[in-house]
CSV table of C-alpha atoms in Angstrom, one decimal:
chain,number,residue,atom,x,y,z
P,132,MET,CA,11.6,16.8,29.0
P,133,PRO,CA,7.9,16.7,29.9
P,134,ASP,CA,7.0,14.1,32.6
P,135,LEU,CA,4.0,12.4,30.9
P,136,PRO,CA,2.7,8.9,31.5
P,137,ASN,CA,2.9,6.0,29.1
P,138,VAL,CA,-0.8,5.8,28.2
P,139,VAL,CA,-0.6,2.7,26.2
P,140,LEU,CA,1.2,0.7,28.9
P,141,TRP,CA,-1.3,1.8,31.5
P,142,SER,CA,-4.2,0.8,29.2
P,143,VAL,CA,-3.1,-2.8,28.5
P,144,PRO,CA,-5.1,-4.2,31.4
P,145,ALA,CA,-8.2,-2.4,30.1
P,146,PHE,CA,-7.5,-3.8,26.6
P,147,VAL,CA,-7.4,-7.3,27.9
P,148,LEU,CA,-10.5,-6.9,30.1
P,149,LEU,CA,-12.6,-5.3,27.4
P,150,THR,CA,-11.6,-7.9,24.8
P,151,VAL,CA,-12.6,-10.7,27.2
P,152,VAL,CA,-15.9,-9.0,27.9
P,153,GLU,CA,-16.7,-8.6,24.2
P,154,LEU,CA,-15.7,-12.2,23.5
P,155,ALA,CA,-18.0,-13.4,26.3
P,156,SER,CA,-20.8,-11.2,24.9
P,157,TYR,CA,-20.7,-13.1,21.6
P,158,ARG,CA,-20.9,-16.4,23.5
P,159,PHE,CA,-23.9,-15.5,25.5
P,160,HIS,CA,-25.7,-13.0,23.2
P,161,ARG,CA,-24.8,-13.8,19.6
P,162,ASP,CA,-25.5,-11.6,16.6
P,163,GLU,CA,-25.9,-13.8,13.6
P,164,ASP,CA,-25.0,-10.9,11.3
P,165,ALA,CA,-21.9,-9.9,13.1
P,166,ALA,CA,-18.4,-11.2,12.2
P,167,GLY,CA,-17.6,-11.9,15.9
P,168,TYR,CA,-14.5,-13.8,16.8
P,169,THR,CA,-12.8,-16.8,15.2
P,170,GLY,CA,-9.9,-18.6,16.8
P,171,LYS,CA,-7.2,-18.4,14.2
P,172,ASP,CA,-8.0,-14.8,13.3
P,173,THR,CA,-7.9,-13.7,16.9
P,174,VAL,CA,-4.6,-15.4,17.6
P,175,THR,CA,-3.1,-13.7,14.5
P,176,SER,CA,-4.3,-10.3,15.7
P,177,LEU,CA,-2.9,-10.8,19.2
P,178,SER,CA,0.4,-12.1,17.7
P,179,MET,CA,0.6,-9.0,15.4
P,180,GLY,CA,0.0,-6.8,18.4
P,181,ALA,CA,2.6,-8.5,20.6
P,182,GLY,CA,5.1,-8.4,17.8
P,183,SER,CA,4.5,-4.7,17.2
P,184,LEU,CA,5.6,-3.9,20.7
P,185,PHE,CA,9.1,-5.2,19.9
P,186,THR,CA,9.3,-3.7,16.4
P,187,ASP,CA,8.0,-0.3,17.4
P,188,ALA,CA,10.6,-0.1,20.1
P,189,MET,CA,13.3,-0.7,17.5
P,190,TRP,CA,11.8,1.8,15.0
P,191,LYS,CA,11.6,4.5,17.7
P,192,ILE,CA,15.3,4.8,18.0
P,193,PRO,CA,15.9,6.5,14.6
P,194,ILE,CA,12.6,8.4,14.8
P,195,VAL,CA,13.4,9.9,18.3
P,196,ALA,CA,16.9,10.8,16.9
P,197,VAL,CA,15.3,12.8,14.0
P,198,TYR,CA,12.7,14.5,16.2
P,199,SER,CA,15.3,15.4,18.8
P,200,ALA,CA,17.6,16.9,16.2
P,201,LEU,CA,14.8,18.9,14.7
P,202,TYR,CA,13.6,20.1,18.2
P,203,SER,CA,17.1,21.2,19.0
P,204,LEU,CA,17.3,23.3,15.8
P,205,THR,CA,13.9,25.1,16.1
P,206,PRO,CA,13.8,28.2,18.2
P,207,LEU,CA,10.2,27.6,19.0
P,208,ARG,CA,9.0,26.0,22.3
P,209,VAL,CA,5.5,24.9,23.3
P,210,PRO,CA,5.3,24.9,27.1
P,211,LEU,CA,3.5,22.1,28.9
P,212,HIS,CA,0.1,23.3,30.2
P,213,TRP,CA,-3.3,21.7,30.1
P,214,TRP,CA,-4.4,23.9,27.3
P,215,THR,CA,-1.2,23.5,25.2
P,216,LEU,CA,-1.6,19.7,25.7
P,217,LEU,CA,-5.2,19.9,24.3
P,218,LEU,CA,-3.9,22.0,21.4
P,219,ALA,CA,-1.2,19.4,20.8
P,220,LEU,CA,-3.7,16.6,20.8
P,221,LEU,CA,-5.8,18.5,18.3
P,222,ALA,CA,-2.7,19.0,16.1
P,223,GLN,CA,-1.6,15.4,16.4
P,224,ASP,CA,-5.1,14.2,15.4
P,225,PHE,CA,-5.0,16.5,12.3
P,226,CYS,CA,-1.5,15.1,11.4
P,227,TYR,CA,-2.8,11.6,12.0
P,228,TYR,CA,-5.6,12.1,9.6
P,229,TRP,CA,-3.2,12.9,6.8
P,230,SER,CA,-0.8,10.1,7.8
P,231,HIS,CA,-3.7,7.7,7.8
P,232,ARG,CA,-5.0,8.9,4.4
P,233,GLY,CA,-1.6,8.8,2.9
P,234,HIS,CA,-1.2,5.2,4.1
P,235,HIS,CA,-4.2,4.3,2.0
P,236,VAL,CA,-3.3,6.1,-1.2
P,237,ILE,CA,0.4,5.5,-1.5
P,238,ARG,CA,1.2,1.9,-2.0
P,239,VAL,CA,4.6,1.7,-0.3
P,240,LEU,CA,2.8,3.2,2.8
P,241,TRP,CA,-0.2,0.9,2.3
P,242,ALA,CA,2.2,-2.1,2.5
P,243,CYS,CA,2.6,-1.2,6.2
P,244,HIS,CA,-1.0,-0.3,7.0
P,245,VAL,CA,-2.6,-3.2,5.1
P,246,VAL,CA,-1.8,-5.4,8.1
P,247,HIS,CA,-4.5,-3.6,10.1
P,248,HIS,CA,-7.1,-4.2,7.5
P,249,SER,CA,-6.3,-7.9,6.8
P,250,SER,CA,-8.8,-9.4,9.2
P,251,ARG,CA,-12.3,-10.4,8.0
P,252,ASN,CA,-13.5,-9.9,11.5
P,253,PHE,CA,-14.1,-6.7,13.3
P,254,ASN,CA,-13.7,-6.8,17.1
P,255,LEU,CA,-11.5,-5.4,19.8
P,256,SER,CA,-8.8,-7.9,19.0
P,257,THR,CA,-8.7,-6.3,15.5
P,258,ALA,CA,-7.5,-3.1,17.1
P,259,LEU,CA,-4.4,-5.0,18.2
P,260,ARG,CA,-3.5,-6.2,14.7
P,261,GLN,CA,-0.7,-3.7,14.2
P,262,PRO,CA,2.1,-3.6,11.6
P,263,TRP,CA,5.7,-4.5,12.3
P,264,THR,CA,7.1,-1.9,9.8
P,265,SER,CA,5.7,1.3,11.3
P,266,LEU,CA,8.6,3.4,10.2
P,267,THR,CA,6.4,5.2,7.7
P,268,SER,CA,4.4,7.7,9.8
P,269,TRP,CA,7.0,9.9,11.4
P,270,PRO,CA,7.4,12.5,8.5
P,271,PHE,CA,3.7,13.5,8.9
P,272,TYR,CA,4.5,14.8,12.5
P,273,LEU,CA,7.6,16.8,11.6
P,274,PRO,CA,5.6,20.1,11.5
P,275,MET,CA,4.6,19.7,15.1
P,276,VAL,CA,8.2,19.2,16.3
P,277,ALA,CA,9.3,22.1,14.0
P,278,LEU,CA,6.7,24.3,15.8
P,279,GLY,CA,8.2,23.5,19.2
P,280,VAL,CA,6.2,20.5,20.4
P,281,HIS,CA,8.6,18.4,22.5
P,282,PRO,CA,9.0,14.8,21.1
P,283,ALA,CA,7.8,13.5,24.5
P,284,MET,CA,4.6,15.5,24.2
P,285,LEU,CA,4.1,14.3,20.7
P,286,ALA,CA,4.6,10.7,21.9
P,287,PHE,CA,2.0,11.2,24.6
P,288,CYS,CA,-0.5,12.6,22.1
P,289,THR,CA,0.1,9.7,19.8
P,290,SER,CA,-0.5,7.3,22.6
P,291,VAL,CA,-3.8,8.9,23.6
P,292,ASN,CA,-4.9,8.7,19.9
P,293,LEU,CA,-4.0,5.1,19.7
P,294,VAL,CA,-5.7,4.2,23.0
P,295,TYR,CA,-8.9,6.0,21.9
P,296,GLN,CA,-9.1,4.0,18.7
P,297,PHE,CA,-9.1,0.7,20.6
P,298,TRP,CA,-12.8,0.9,21.6
P,299,ILE,CA,-14.1,1.9,18.2
P,300,HIS,CA,-13.2,-1.6,16.8
P,301,THR,CA,-16.4,-3.2,17.7
P,302,GLU,CA,-19.8,-4.2,16.3
P,303,ARG,CA,-21.4,-4.3,19.8
P,304,VAL,CA,-21.9,-0.6,19.9
P,305,ASP,CA,-24.5,0.9,17.6
P,306,LYS,CA,-24.6,4.5,16.6
P,307,LEU,CA,-24.1,7.1,19.4
P,308,PRO,CA,-26.2,10.3,19.8
P,309,ARG,CA,-26.1,12.6,16.8
P,310,ALA,CA,-23.8,15.2,18.4
P,311,ALA,CA,-21.1,12.5,19.2
P,312,GLU,CA,-21.4,11.0,15.7
P,313,PHE,CA,-20.9,14.4,14.1
P,314,VAL,CA,-17.7,15.2,16.0
P,315,LEU,CA,-16.1,12.0,17.1
P,316,ASN,CA,-14.8,8.9,15.4
P,317,THR,CA,-17.2,6.2,16.6
P,318,PRO,CA,-17.6,2.5,16.1
P,319,SER,CA,-20.1,3.2,13.3
P,320,HIS,CA,-17.7,5.4,11.4
P,321,HIS,CA,-14.8,3.0,11.9
P,322,ARG,CA,-16.8,0.0,10.7
P,323,VAL,CA,-17.1,1.9,7.4
P,324,HIS,CA,-13.3,2.4,7.4
P,325,HIS,CA,-12.7,-1.3,7.7
P,326,ALA,CA,-15.3,-2.4,5.2
P,327,SER,CA,-14.4,-3.7,1.7
P,328,GLN,CA,-17.4,-2.5,-0.2
P,329,GLY,CA,-16.7,-0.1,-3.1
P,330,GLY,CA,-18.7,2.8,-1.6
P,331,TYR,CA,-16.9,2.4,1.8
P,332,LEU,CA,-13.3,2.1,0.5
P,333,ASP,CA,-10.9,4.7,1.7
P,334,ARG,CA,-13.3,6.6,3.9
P,335,ASN,CA,-13.3,7.9,7.5
P,336,PHE,CA,-9.6,8.3,8.2
P,337,GLY,CA,-10.0,10.2,11.5
P,338,GLY,CA,-8.4,9.1,14.7
P,339,ILE,CA,-10.2,10.7,17.6
P,340,LEU,CA,-12.2,13.3,15.5
P,341,ILE,CA,-14.3,12.6,12.4
P,342,VAL,CA,-14.5,16.4,11.6
P,343,TRP,CA,-11.4,16.2,9.4
P,344,ASP,CA,-13.2,13.7,7.1
P,345,ARG,CA,-16.2,16.0,7.0
P,346,LEU,CA,-13.9,18.9,6.1
P,347,PHE,CA,-11.8,17.2,3.5
P,348,GLY,CA,-14.5,15.1,1.7
P,349,SER,CA,-13.6,11.6,2.9
P,350,PHE,CA,-16.6,11.0,5.2
P,351,THR,CA,-19.2,8.3,4.6
P,352,ALA,CA,-21.9,7.3,7.0
P,353,GLU,CA,-22.7,3.7,7.8
P,354,THR,CA,-25.8,2.5,5.9
P,355,GLU,CA,-25.5,-1.1,4.7
P,356,ARG,CA,-23.7,-3.6,7.0
P,357,PRO,CA,-20.0,-3.6,6.3
P,358,VAL,CA,-18.1,-6.6,4.9
P,359,TYR,CA,-14.7,-6.5,6.5
P,360,GLY,CA,-11.3,-7.3,5.2
P,361,LEU,CA,-9.7,-6.6,1.8
P,362,THR,CA,-11.3,-6.7,-1.6
P,363,LYS,CA,-9.3,-9.8,-2.2
P,364,ASN,CA,-8.4,-11.4,1.1
P,365,ILE,CA,-5.1,-13.1,1.9
P,366,ALA,CA,-5.4,-16.8,2.8
P,367,THR,CA,-3.0,-17.0,5.7
P,368,TYR,CA,-2.9,-16.6,9.4
P,369,ASN,CA,0.9,-16.7,9.5
P,370,PRO,CA,1.9,-13.4,11.3
P,371,LEU,CA,5.1,-13.1,9.3
P,372,ARG,CA,3.2,-13.4,6.0
P,373,VAL,CA,0.5,-11.0,7.3
P,374,ALA,CA,3.2,-8.5,8.1
P,375,THR,CA,5.1,-8.8,4.8
P,376,HIS,CA,2.8,-10.0,2.1
P,377,GLU,CA,2.3,-6.6,0.4
P,378,TYR,CA,6.0,-5.9,0.4
P,379,ALA,CA,6.4,-9.2,-1.4
P,380,ALA,CA,3.7,-8.2,-3.9
P,381,ILE,CA,5.5,-4.8,-4.5
P,382,ALA,CA,8.7,-6.7,-5.1
P,383,ARG,CA,7.0,-8.9,-7.7
P,384,ASP,CA,5.5,-5.9,-9.5
P,385,LEU,CA,8.8,-4.0,-9.5
P,386,ALA,CA,10.6,-7.0,-11.0
P,387,ALA,CA,7.9,-7.3,-13.7
P,388,ALA,CA,7.7,-3.6,-14.5
P,389,ARG,CA,9.1,-2.7,-17.9
P,390,THR,CA,10.2,0.9,-17.2
P,391,TRP,CA,11.6,2.8,-14.2
P,392,ARG,CA,8.6,5.1,-14.4
P,393,ASP,CA,6.3,2.2,-13.9
P,394,ARG,CA,8.4,1.0,-10.9
P,395,LEU,CA,8.1,4.5,-9.4
P,396,ARG,CA,4.4,4.4,-9.9
P,397,HIS,CA,4.1,1.0,-8.3
P,398,LEU,CA,5.6,2.6,-5.2
P,399,CYS,CA,4.0,6.0,-5.1
P,400,LEU,CA,0.6,5.6,-6.6
P,401,GLY,CA,-2.4,3.9,-5.1
P,402,PRO,CA,-2.5,0.2,-4.5
P,403,GLY,CA,-5.0,-0.2,-7.3
P,404,TRP,CA,-2.7,1.2,-10.0
P,405,ARG,CA,-1.6,-1.1,-12.8
P,406,PRO,CA,0.2,-0.4,-16.0
P,407,ALA,CA,-2.1,0.4,-19.0
P,408,ASP,CA,-1.6,-3.0,-20.6
P,409,ALA,CA,-2.1,-4.9,-17.4
P,410,ALA,CA,-5.3,-2.9,-16.6
P,411,ALA,CA,-6.6,-3.8,-20.0
P,412,GLY,CA,-6.0,-7.5,-19.3
P,413,VAL,CA,-2.8,-7.8,-21.4
P,414,GLY,CA,-0.2,-8.0,-18.6
P,415,GLY,CA,0.5,-10.5,-15.9
P,416,GLY,CA,-1.3,-10.9,-12.7
P,417,GLY,CA,1.3,-10.3,-10.0
P,418,GLY,CA,0.9,-7.7,-7.3
P,419,VAL,CA,-2.0,-5.6,-6.2
P,420,GLY,CA,-5.1,-6.1,-8.3
P,421,GLY,CA,-3.8,-9.3,-9.8
P,422,GLY,CA,-6.8,-11.5,-10.6
P,423,ALA,CA,-9.3,-8.8,-9.8
P,424,PRO,CA,-12.2,-8.2,-12.3
P,425,ASN,CA,-10.9,-5.8,-14.9
P,426,GLN,CA,-14.1,-3.7,-14.9
P,427,ARG,CA,-13.8,-3.1,-11.1
P,428,LEU,CA,-10.1,-2.4,-11.4
P,429,GLN,CA,-10.5,0.1,-14.3
P,430,GLN,CA,-13.2,1.9,-12.4
P,431,THR,CA,-11.0,2.1,-9.3
P,432,VAL,CA,-8.0,3.4,-11.2
P,433,ALA,CA,-10.2,5.9,-13.1
P,434,LYS,CA,-11.5,7.3,-9.8
P,435,GLY,CA,-8.0,7.5,-8.4
P,436,VAL,CA,-9.1,5.4,-5.4
P,437,GLU,CA,-7.0,2.3,-4.3
P,438,SER,CA,-8.8,-1.0,-4.5
P,439,ARG,CA,-6.8,-2.7,-1.8
P,440,THR,CA,-6.7,-6.0,-3.7
P,441,LEU,CA,-4.0,-8.4,-2.8
P,442,PRO,CA,-2.6,-11.5,-4.4
P,443,ARG,CA,-3.5,-14.8,-2.7
């Protein structure tokens, strides 16, 4: 097994320090247009982050078992060298892009990821607002293990990707030099990703690199100031509700669905999908999109883009 450090654990002091510095910067040099920090929201983000440490440890048990079984079956082996590690980081970032994109366009996956988008603020504490049901990403990395990447090397690459994304959750950093903005995921690009405006929805899925978005048509540059959160925000700071509210909405929609085909669609299509009668204003209002303006919802469904609306 490769002897690689726990990048996330070593980075925790830096997370804390940088969050305190950013918080202080808002106190002494306010930006009236920035979302900044609010007490309850920040506490919720920190609570979600602390809770995810325990839930992730639990979910890793079956994931490591699957990865280890697959690694023992494949005849391929990727040796640990500096250049193979760089290639593994590149491959992991590519897989992360598709995992992240999938978690926006498949509702049962969005139910996990929506937690990270539920804050109406955008600061370094938002980066710590992590889901408690993160058992949904592992299939996207199976190709790497099948090609001989040791599960420990994959875990290291995943940790590096996660640590990198911490610093891009900020409004205190403007656009970087053009070359960096072209290649890397930056605070400017990630502000777009967390925005709730129609033109910004479901854009900029990259982890470390933004080149995947440029290659696969999901890139949008920051122009107007983003409005953060969901297109219909949840009115709670309760960490348990934040972690589970979309699963509850799915359960309501499954119970109200008239056919098994519609139940499958509620799970597998985008979070903006509604049955035809509901989209036309005939059906009930439970679940994703309930209470949203019909015109906006119909436009969203017609474009095949999820609206990320949630019930209150």
